[in-house]
Coordinates of C-alpha atoms in Angstrom, one line a residue:
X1 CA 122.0 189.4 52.7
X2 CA 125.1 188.0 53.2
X3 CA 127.2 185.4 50.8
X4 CA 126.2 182.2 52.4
X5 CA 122.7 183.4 52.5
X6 CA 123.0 184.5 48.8
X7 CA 124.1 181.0 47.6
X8 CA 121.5 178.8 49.3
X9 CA 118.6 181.2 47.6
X10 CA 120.9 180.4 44.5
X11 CA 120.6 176.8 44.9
X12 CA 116.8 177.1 46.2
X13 CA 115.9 178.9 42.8
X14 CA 117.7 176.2 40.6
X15 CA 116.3 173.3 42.4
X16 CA 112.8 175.0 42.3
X17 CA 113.4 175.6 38.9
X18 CA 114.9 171.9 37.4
X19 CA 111.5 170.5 39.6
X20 CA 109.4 173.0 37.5
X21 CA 110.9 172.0 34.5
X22 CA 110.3 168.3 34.9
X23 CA 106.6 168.6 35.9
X24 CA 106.9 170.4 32.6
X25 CA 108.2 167.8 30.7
X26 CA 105.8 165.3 32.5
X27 CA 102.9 167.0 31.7
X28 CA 103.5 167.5 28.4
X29 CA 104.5 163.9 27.8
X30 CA 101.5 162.8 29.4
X31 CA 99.3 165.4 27.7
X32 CA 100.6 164.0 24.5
X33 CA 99.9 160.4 25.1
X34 CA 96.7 161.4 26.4
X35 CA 95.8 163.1 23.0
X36 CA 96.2 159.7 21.2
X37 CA 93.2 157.5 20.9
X38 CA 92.7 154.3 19.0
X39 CA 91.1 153.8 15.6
X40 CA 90.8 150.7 15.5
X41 CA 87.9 148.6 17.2
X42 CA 89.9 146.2 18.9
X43 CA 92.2 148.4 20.5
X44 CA 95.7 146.3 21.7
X45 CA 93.6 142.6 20.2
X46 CA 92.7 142.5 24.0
X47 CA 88.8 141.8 23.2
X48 CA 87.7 138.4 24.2
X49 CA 85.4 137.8 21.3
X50 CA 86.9 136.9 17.8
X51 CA 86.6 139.0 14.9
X52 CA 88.8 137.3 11.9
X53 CA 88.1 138.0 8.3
X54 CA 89.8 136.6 5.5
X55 CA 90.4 137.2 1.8
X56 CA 93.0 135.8 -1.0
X57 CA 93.0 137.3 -3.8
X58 CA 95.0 136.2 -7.6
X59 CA 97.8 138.5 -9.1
X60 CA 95.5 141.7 -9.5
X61 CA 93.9 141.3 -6.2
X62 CA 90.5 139.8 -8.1
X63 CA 89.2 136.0 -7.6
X64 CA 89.1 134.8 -11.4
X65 CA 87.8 131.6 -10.4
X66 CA 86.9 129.9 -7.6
X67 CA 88.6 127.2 -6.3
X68 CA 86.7 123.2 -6.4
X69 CA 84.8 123.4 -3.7
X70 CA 85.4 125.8 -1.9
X71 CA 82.9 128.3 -2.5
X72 CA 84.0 132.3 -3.0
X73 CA 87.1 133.0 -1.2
X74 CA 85.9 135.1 1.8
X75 CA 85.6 133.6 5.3
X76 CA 84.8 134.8 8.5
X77 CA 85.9 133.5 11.8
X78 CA 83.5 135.9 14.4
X79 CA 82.9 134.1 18.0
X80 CA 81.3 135.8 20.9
X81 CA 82.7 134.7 24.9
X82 CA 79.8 135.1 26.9
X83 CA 81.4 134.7 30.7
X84 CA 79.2 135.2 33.9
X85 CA 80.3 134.8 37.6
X86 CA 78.8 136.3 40.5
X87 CA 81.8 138.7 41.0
X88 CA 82.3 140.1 37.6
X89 CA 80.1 142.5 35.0
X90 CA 78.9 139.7 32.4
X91 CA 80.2 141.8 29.3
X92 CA 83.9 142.2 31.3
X93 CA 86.5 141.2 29.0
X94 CA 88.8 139.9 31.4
X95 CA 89.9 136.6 31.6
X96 CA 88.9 134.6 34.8
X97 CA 88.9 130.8 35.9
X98 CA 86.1 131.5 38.2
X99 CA 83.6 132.6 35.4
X100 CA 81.4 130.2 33.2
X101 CA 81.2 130.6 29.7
X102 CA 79.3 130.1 26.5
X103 CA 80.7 129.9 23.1
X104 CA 78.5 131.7 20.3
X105 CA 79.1 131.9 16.7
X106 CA 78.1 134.9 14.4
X107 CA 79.2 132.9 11.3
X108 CA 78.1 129.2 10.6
X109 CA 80.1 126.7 8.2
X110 CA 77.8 123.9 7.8
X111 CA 74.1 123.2 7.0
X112 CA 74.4 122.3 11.2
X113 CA 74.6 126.1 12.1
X114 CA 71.9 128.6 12.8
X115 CA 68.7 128.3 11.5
X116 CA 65.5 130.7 10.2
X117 CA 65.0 133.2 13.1
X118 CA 68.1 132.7 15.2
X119 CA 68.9 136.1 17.0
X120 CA 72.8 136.5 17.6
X121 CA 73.7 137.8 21.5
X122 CA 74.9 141.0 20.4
X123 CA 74.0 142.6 16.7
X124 CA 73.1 145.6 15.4
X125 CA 69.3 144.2 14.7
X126 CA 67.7 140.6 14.8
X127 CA 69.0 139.0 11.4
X128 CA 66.4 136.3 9.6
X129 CA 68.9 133.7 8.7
X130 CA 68.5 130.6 6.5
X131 CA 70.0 127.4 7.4
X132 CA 72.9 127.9 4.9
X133 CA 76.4 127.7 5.5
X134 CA 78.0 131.7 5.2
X135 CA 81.5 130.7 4.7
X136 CA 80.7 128.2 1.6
X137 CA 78.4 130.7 0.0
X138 CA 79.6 130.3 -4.1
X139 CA 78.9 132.9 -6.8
X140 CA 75.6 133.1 -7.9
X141 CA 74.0 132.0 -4.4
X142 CA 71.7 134.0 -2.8
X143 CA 72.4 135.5 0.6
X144 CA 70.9 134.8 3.4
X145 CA 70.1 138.7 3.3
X146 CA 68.3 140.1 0.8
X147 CA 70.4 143.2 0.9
X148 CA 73.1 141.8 -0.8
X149 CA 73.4 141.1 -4.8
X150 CA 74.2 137.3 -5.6
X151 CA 76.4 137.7 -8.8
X152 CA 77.3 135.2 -11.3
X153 CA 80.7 137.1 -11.8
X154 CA 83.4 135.7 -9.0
X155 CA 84.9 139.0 -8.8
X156 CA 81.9 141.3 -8.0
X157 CA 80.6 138.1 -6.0
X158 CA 83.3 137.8 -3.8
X159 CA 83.0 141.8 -2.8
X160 CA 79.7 141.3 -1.7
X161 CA 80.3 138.1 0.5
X162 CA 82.8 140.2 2.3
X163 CA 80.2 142.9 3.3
X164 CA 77.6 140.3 4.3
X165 CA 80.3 138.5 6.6
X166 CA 80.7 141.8 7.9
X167 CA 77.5 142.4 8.2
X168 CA 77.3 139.2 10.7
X169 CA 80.3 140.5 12.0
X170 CA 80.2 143.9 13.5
X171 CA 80.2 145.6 16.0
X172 CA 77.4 148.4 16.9
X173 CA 78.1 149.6 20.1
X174 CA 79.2 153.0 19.3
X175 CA 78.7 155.5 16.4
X176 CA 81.5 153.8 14.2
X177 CA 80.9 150.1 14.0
X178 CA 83.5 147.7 12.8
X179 CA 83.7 144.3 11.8
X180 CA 86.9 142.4 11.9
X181 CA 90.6 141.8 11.3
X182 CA 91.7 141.0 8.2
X183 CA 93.7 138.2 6.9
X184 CA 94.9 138.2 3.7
X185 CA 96.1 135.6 0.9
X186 CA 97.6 136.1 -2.7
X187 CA 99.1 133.9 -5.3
X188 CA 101.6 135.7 -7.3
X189 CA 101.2 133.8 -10.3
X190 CA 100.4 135.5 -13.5
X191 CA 99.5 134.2 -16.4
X192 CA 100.4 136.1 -19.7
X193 CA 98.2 134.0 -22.2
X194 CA 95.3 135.5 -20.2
X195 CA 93.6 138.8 -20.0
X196 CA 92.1 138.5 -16.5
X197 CA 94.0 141.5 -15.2
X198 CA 94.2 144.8 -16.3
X199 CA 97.4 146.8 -17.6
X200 CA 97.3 150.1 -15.1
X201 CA 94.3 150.4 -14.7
X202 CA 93.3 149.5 -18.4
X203 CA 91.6 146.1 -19.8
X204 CA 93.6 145.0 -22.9
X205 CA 92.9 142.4 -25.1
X206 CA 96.7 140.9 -24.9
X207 CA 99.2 141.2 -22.3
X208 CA 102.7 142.3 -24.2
X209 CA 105.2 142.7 -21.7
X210 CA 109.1 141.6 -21.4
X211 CA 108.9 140.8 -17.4
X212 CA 108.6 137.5 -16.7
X213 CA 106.3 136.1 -14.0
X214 CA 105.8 132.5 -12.6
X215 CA 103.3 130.5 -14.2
X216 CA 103.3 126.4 -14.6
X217 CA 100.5 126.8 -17.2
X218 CA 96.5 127.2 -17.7
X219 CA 95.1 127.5 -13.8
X220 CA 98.4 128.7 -12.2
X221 CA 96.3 131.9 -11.1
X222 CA 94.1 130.0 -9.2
X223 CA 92.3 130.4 -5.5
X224 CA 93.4 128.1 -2.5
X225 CA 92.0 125.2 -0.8
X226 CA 91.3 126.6 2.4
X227 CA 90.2 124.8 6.0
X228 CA 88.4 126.0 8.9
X229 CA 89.2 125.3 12.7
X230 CA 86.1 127.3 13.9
X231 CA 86.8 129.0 16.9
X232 CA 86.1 127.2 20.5
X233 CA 86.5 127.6 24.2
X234 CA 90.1 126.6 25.6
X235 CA 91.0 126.7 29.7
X236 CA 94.4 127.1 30.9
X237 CA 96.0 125.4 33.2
X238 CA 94.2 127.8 36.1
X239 CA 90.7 127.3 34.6
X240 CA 91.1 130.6 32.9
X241 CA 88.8 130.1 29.6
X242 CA 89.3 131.7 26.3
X243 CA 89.2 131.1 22.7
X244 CA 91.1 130.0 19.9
X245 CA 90.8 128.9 16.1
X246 CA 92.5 128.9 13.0
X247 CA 92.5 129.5 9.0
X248 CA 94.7 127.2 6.8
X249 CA 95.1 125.2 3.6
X250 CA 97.1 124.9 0.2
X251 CA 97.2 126.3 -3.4
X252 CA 98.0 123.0 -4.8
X253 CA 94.5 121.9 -5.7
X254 CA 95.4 118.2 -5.6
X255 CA 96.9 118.1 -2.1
X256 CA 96.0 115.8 1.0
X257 CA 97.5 117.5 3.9
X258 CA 95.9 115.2 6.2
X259 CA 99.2 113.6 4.7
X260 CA 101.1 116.3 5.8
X261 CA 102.6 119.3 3.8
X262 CA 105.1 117.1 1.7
X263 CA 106.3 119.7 -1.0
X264 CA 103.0 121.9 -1.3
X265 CA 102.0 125.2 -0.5
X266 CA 101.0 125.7 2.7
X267 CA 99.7 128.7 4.5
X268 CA 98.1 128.8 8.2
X269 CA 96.9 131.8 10.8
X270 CA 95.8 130.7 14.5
X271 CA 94.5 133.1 17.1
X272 CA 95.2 132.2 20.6
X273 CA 95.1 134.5 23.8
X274 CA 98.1 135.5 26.1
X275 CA 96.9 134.9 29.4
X276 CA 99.4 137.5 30.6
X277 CA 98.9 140.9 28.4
X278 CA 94.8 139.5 27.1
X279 CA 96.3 140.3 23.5
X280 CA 95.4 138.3 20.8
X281 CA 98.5 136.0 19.5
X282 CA 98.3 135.6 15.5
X283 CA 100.8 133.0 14.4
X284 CA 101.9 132.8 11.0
X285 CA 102.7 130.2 8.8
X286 CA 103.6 130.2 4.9
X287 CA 105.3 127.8 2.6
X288 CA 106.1 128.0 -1.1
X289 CA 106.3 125.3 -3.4
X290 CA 108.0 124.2 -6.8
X291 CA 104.4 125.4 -8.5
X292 CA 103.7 128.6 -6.0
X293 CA 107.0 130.3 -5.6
X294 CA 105.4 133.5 -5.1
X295 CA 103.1 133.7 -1.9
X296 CA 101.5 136.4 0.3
X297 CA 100.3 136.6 3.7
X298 CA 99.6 139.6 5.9
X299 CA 97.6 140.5 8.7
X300 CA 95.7 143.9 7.8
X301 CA 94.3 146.7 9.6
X302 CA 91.5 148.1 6.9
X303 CA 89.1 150.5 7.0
X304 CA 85.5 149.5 7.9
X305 CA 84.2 151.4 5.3
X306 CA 85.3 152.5 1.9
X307 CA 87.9 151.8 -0.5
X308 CA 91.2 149.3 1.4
X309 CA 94.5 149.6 -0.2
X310 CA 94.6 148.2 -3.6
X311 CA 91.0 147.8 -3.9
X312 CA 88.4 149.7 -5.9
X313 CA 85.6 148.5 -4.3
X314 CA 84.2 148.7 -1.1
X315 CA 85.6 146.3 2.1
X316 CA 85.3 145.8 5.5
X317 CA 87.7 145.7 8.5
X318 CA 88.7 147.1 11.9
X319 CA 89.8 150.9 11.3
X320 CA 86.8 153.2 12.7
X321 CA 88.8 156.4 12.0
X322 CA 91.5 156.5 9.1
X323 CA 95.3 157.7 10.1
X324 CA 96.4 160.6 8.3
X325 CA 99.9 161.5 8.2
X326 CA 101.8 163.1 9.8
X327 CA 99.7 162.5 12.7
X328 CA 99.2 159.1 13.8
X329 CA 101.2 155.7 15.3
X330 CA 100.9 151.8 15.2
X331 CA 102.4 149.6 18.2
X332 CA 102.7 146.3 17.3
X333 CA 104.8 143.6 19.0
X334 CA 106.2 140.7 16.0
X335 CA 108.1 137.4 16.8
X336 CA 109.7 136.3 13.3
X337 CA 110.7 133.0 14.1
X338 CA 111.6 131.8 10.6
X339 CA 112.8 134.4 7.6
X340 CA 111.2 132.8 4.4
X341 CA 114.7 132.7 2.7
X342 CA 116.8 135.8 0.9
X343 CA 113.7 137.2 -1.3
X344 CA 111.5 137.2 1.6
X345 CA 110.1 140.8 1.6
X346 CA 109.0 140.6 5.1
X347 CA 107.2 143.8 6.4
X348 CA 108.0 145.2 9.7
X349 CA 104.6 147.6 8.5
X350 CA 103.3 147.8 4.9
X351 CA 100.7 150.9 4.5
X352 CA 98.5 151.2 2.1
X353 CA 96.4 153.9 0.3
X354 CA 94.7 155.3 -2.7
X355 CA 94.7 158.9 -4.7
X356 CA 94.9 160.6 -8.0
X357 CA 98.1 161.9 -9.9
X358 CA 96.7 165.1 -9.4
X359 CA 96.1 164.4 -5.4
X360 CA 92.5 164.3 -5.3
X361 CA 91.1 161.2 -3.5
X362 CA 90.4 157.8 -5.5
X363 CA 86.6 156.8 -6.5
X364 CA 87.2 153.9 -7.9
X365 CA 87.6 154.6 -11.9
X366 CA 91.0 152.1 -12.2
X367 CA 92.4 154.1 -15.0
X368 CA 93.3 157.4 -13.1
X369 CA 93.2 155.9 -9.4
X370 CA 96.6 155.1 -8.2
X371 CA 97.3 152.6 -5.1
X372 CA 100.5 153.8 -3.0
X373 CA 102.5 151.7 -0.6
X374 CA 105.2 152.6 1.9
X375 CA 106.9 149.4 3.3
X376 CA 109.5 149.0 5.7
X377 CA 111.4 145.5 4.7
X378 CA 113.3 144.2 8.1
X379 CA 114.8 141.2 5.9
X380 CA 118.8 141.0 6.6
X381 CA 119.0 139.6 3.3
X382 CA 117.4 142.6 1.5
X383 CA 119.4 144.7 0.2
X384 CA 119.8 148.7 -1.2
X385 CA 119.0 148.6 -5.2
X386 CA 118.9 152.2 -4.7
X387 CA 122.3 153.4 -5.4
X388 CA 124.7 156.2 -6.9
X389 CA 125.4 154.0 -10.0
X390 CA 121.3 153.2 -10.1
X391 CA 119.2 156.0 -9.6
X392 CA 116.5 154.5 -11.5
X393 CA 115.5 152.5 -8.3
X394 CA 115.8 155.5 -5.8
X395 CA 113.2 158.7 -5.6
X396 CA 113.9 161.7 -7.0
X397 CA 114.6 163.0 -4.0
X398 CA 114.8 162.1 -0.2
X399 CA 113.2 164.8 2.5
X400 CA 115.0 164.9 5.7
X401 CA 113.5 164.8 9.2
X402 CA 114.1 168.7 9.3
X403 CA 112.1 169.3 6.2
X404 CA 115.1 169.4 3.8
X405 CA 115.4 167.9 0.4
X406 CA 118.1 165.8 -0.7
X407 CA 118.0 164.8 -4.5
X408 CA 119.2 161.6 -5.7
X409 CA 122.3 162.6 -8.0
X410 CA 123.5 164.3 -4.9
X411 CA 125.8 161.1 -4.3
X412 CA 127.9 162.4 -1.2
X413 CA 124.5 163.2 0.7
X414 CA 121.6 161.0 -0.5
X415 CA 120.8 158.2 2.3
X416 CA 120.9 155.1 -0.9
X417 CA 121.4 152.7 1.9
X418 CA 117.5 153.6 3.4
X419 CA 115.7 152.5 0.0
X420 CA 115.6 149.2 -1.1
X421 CA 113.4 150.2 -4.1
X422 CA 111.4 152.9 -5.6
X423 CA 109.4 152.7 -9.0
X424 CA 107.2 155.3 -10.6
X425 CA 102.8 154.9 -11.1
X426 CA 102.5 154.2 -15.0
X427 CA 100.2 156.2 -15.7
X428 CA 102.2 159.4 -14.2
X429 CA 102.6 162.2 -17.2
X430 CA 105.7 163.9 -16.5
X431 CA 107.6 161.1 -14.4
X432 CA 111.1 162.5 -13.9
X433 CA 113.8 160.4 -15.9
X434 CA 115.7 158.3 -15.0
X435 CA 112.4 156.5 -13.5
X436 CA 111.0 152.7 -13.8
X437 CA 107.2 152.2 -13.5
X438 CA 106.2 149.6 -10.8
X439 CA 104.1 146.4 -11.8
X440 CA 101.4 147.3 -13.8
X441 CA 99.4 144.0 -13.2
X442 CA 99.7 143.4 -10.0
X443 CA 96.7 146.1 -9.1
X444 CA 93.6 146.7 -10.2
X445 CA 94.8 150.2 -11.1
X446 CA 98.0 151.9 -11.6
X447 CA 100.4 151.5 -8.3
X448 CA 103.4 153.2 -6.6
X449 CA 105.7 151.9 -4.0
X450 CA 108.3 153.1 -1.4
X451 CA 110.0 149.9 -0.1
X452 CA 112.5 151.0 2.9
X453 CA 115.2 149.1 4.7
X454 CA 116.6 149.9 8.6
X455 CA 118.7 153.1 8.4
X456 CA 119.2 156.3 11.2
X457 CA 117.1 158.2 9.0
X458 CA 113.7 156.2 10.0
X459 CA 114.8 155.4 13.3
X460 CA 114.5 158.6 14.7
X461 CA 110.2 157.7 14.0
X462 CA 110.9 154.4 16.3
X463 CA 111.6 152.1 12.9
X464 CA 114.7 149.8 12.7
X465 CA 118.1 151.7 12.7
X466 CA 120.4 148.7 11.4
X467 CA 120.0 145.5 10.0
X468 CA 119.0 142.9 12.4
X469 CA 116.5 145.2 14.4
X470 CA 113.4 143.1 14.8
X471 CA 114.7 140.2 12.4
X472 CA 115.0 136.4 13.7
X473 CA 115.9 136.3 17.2
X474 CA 115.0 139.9 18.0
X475 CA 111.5 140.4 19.0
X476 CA 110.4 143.6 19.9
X477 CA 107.5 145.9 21.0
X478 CA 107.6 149.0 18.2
X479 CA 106.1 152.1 19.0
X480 CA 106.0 153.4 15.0
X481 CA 105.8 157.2 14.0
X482 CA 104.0 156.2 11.2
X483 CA 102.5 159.4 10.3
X484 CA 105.7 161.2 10.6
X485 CA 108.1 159.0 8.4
X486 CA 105.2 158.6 5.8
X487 CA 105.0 162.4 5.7
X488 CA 108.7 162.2 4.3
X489 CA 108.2 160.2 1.7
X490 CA 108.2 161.3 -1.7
X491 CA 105.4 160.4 -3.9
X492 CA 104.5 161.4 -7.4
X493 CA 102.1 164.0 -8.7
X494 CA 101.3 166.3 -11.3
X495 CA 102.6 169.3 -11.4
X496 CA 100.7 172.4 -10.2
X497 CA 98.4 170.1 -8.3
X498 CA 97.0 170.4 -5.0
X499 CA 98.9 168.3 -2.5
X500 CA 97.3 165.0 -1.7
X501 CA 96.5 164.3 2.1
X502 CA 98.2 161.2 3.0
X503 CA 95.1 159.2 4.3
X504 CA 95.6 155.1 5.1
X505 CA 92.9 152.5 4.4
X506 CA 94.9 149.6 5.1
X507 CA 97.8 149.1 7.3
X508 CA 99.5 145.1 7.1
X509 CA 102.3 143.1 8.8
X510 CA 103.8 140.1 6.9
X511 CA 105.6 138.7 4.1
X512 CA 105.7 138.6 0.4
X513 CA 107.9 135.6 -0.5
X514 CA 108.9 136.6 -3.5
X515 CA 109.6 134.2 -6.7
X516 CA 111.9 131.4 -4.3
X517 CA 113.7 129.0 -6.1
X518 CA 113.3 126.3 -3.6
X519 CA 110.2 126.1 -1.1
X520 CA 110.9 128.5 1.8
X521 CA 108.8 129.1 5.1
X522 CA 108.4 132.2 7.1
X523 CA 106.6 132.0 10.4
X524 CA 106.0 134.8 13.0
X525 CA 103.2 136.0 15.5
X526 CA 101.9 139.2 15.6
X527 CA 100.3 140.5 18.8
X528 CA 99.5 143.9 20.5
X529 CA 98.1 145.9 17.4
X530 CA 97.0 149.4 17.9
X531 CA 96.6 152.4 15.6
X532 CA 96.6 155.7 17.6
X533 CA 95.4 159.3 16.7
X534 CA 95.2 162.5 18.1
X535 CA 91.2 162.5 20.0
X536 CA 90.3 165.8 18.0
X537 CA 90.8 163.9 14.2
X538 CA 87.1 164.0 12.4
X539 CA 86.2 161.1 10.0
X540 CA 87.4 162.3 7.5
X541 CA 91.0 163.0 9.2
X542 CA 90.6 166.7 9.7
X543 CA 91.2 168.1 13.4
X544 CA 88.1 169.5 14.8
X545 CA 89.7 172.1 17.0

């Protein structure tokens, strides 16, 4: 074989081999995506039928009392599009202008809705209804079911109003049925002279405590006024029929907003298709006021079954499988189109869970169940409190994307700038000092949080790298590592204790406008949801290979 002869096998064998390599690379990137599924029951929001919970909740994420009128505050927005044509399957989801369509509701609001006998198009049985309005139901009325307990207490009430509307709600066409999306309200007044929430966990008969907390006096804890725009059938331009509705309404008991919003609270959520991508658009809307500086609104991805996060009862929602890191992603596209001012904690993702100091899984006794959160603030005006000069507000230590731990005293190597704040459960034993113990109100039981700002060290999971990245201005499509970053995070438990596994109930996107000194408004739309995992995760988040 001669020299010319020797190169062009040369260059036969490199080509054959860069083409080998590359259908490697394709099939393994494609095997990978192909290994994801969705968890959720609305994969992408691109079902045509509406399934829209919603919940507010007071400081300690109970009910109190209910607000004048407007029965226990649980609502359910749940709408089946029923489209025929003569060239399309009758249950296709797709949007058409050639198609006729019917509007039915699986939730009535007024003594004009479904009566005795009324069978829904597509339920799990044939529910025997009274002619009773679901949304309005108050504590101490009987459901319309006789599987469900009317209490007298709001609190207990109020979580079992949320598993009848699911009950009208879900979804049974598969082994894991679902119910709904869920939106979710909370004042963050707290008032001291009371004893409606407990101290980690712990009922006490006086709240002693030098934080301070907004409160204009008796009733400042109390549940919003809120208004329905039941879900109807919209065309487009082309004919092209869909639906769309809305939640909204006020804390400020003695507001007319059919005056407008003046100076009052104000919170809204509409749901309107995108005729281009058949997502669902959510669009946000939240106002403080002089009385309610301190305001909460998320869209939540919760489990359908279970405990959610910060809970310690049983909820509903739209997660058939739970995400267990490190193992598992969330694509989401947000449009924040006003910031909510400087102490607007607005969360790019907010994840939420529940276990024990001593990593066993939470079963709802308050004093030794610990909620965790792990949130990702996108806020430009949110700054690092975790610094060299105040370790207090950082964790003990920070865990590399190679596995390697950093602790916080090491000053030239600790990331400060990627936490914005840590703080300790309060009823951990053997916290490590310097430490601060998060809210202990603010939960049912004792909680611990992981707030995170844009840095290189989350980017490389898909999050923000700098400030600015998916603010005002700068909306984006994320594809989130979830599962990886989360497995990075440090948590606290007991030493000598079997590692908890990471499991999330409850995965939000929104804002916590926290204590503003004037009246601030965020607005955004969230569209595009998904939670993926690998196909061979169990129920119970194990792999079944």
């Amino acid at each position: 074989m001669d020299s010319l002869e020797s190169a062009w096998l040369f260059l036969l064998l490199v080509v054959v081999s860069e083409m080998f390599a590359l259908n490697m690379v394709v099939y393994v990137a494609q095997g990978s995506e192909n290994s994801y599924v969705s968890a959720i029951g609305d994969p992408g929001m691109k079902s045509s039928n509406v399934r829209v919970g919603l919940e507010a909740w007071n400081f300690c994420n109970e009910v109190g009392a209910e607000a004048p009128g407007m029965g226990s505050p649980r609502m359910a927005d749940c709408a089946d599009l029923h489209c025929r044509s003569s060239t399309s399957d009758p249950l296709d989801h797709t949007i058409r202008k050639d198609r006729k369509c019917e509007l039915h509701q699986r939730v009535n609001d007024s003594d004009n809705g479904l009566s005795a006998g009324d069978e829904f198009p597509i339920t799990c049985e044939v529910l025997q209804r009274v002619n009773k309005s679901d949304n309005g139901l108050s504590a101490g009325d009987e459901f319309p079911l006789t599987d469900f307990n009317p209490y007298e207490d709001p609190d207990l009430y109020a979580v079992e109003k949320e598993l009848y509307l699911g009950s009208l709600c879900e979804i049974c066409d598969s082994q894991d049925p679902w119910q709904f999306w869920m939106i979710m309200l909370k004042n963050g007044n707290f008032d001291k002279n009371t004893t409606l929430c407990p101290e980690n966990g712990n009922k006490v008969s006086k709240i002693i405590t030098g934080r301070n907390f907004p409160c204009f006096g008796e009733g400042c804890m109390n549940q919003p006024l809120i208004y329905h725009n039941y879900s109807r059938l919209v065309s487009s331009r082309n004919r092209a029929v869909s639906l769309a509705g809305g939640f909204y309404g006020t804390y400020d008991l003695d507001a007319d907003l059919s005056k407008g919003v003046g100076k009052n609270s104000y919170f809204s959520v509409l749901w309107q298709k995108n005729l281009s991508t058949g997502s669902w658009i959510f669009s946000h809307k939240l106002t403080t006021s002089q009385k309610y500086p301190w305001l909460m609104l998320y869209l939540r991805a919760d489990a359908t079954d279970g405990f959610n996060g910060g809970y310690h009862y049983p909820g509903r929602g739209i997660m058939k499988k739970l995400p267990v890191s490190p193992n598992f992603k969330v694509r989401l596209t947000l449009d924040v189109k006003s910031g909510g001012g400087s102490n607007s904690q607005f969360y790019l993702l907010d994840i939420g869970s529940c276990w024990k100091n001593n990593g066993k899984p939470c079963d709802g006794d308050t004093v030794t169940d610990v909620t965790r959160y792990s949130e990702m603030i996108i806020n430009t005006a949110t700054t690092s409190w975790c610094r060299p000069n105040n370790l207090v507000s950082c964790p003990p230590y920070h865990v590399t994307v190679t596995g390697e731990k950093i602790y916080r005293n090491e000053t030239s190597r600790f990331p400060y700038s990627a936490y914005h704040l840590y703080c300790s459960p309060g009823n951990g034993e053997y916290l490590e000092a310097p430490y601060d113990i998060c809210d202990p109100y603010s939960n049912p039981q004792a909680q611990e949080l992981v707030q995170i700002i844009p840095h290189p060290e989350w980017a490389v999971h898909g999050y923000p790298e700098k400030q600015g990245d998916g603010w005002i201005g700068d909306s984006r499509t994320w594809e989130l590592d979830v599962g990886g970053l989360s497995s990075r995070l440090y948590f606290y438990q007991d030493p000598g204790t079997e590692p908890a596994k990471r499991v999330w109930s409850s995965l939000n996107v929104g804002t916590e406008i926290y204590v503003s000194r004037n009246g601030e408004t965020a607005e955004w739309t969230v569209s595009d949801f998904d939670v993926l995992i690998p196909q061979d995760i169990d129920d119970n988040g194990s792999s079944s290979v």
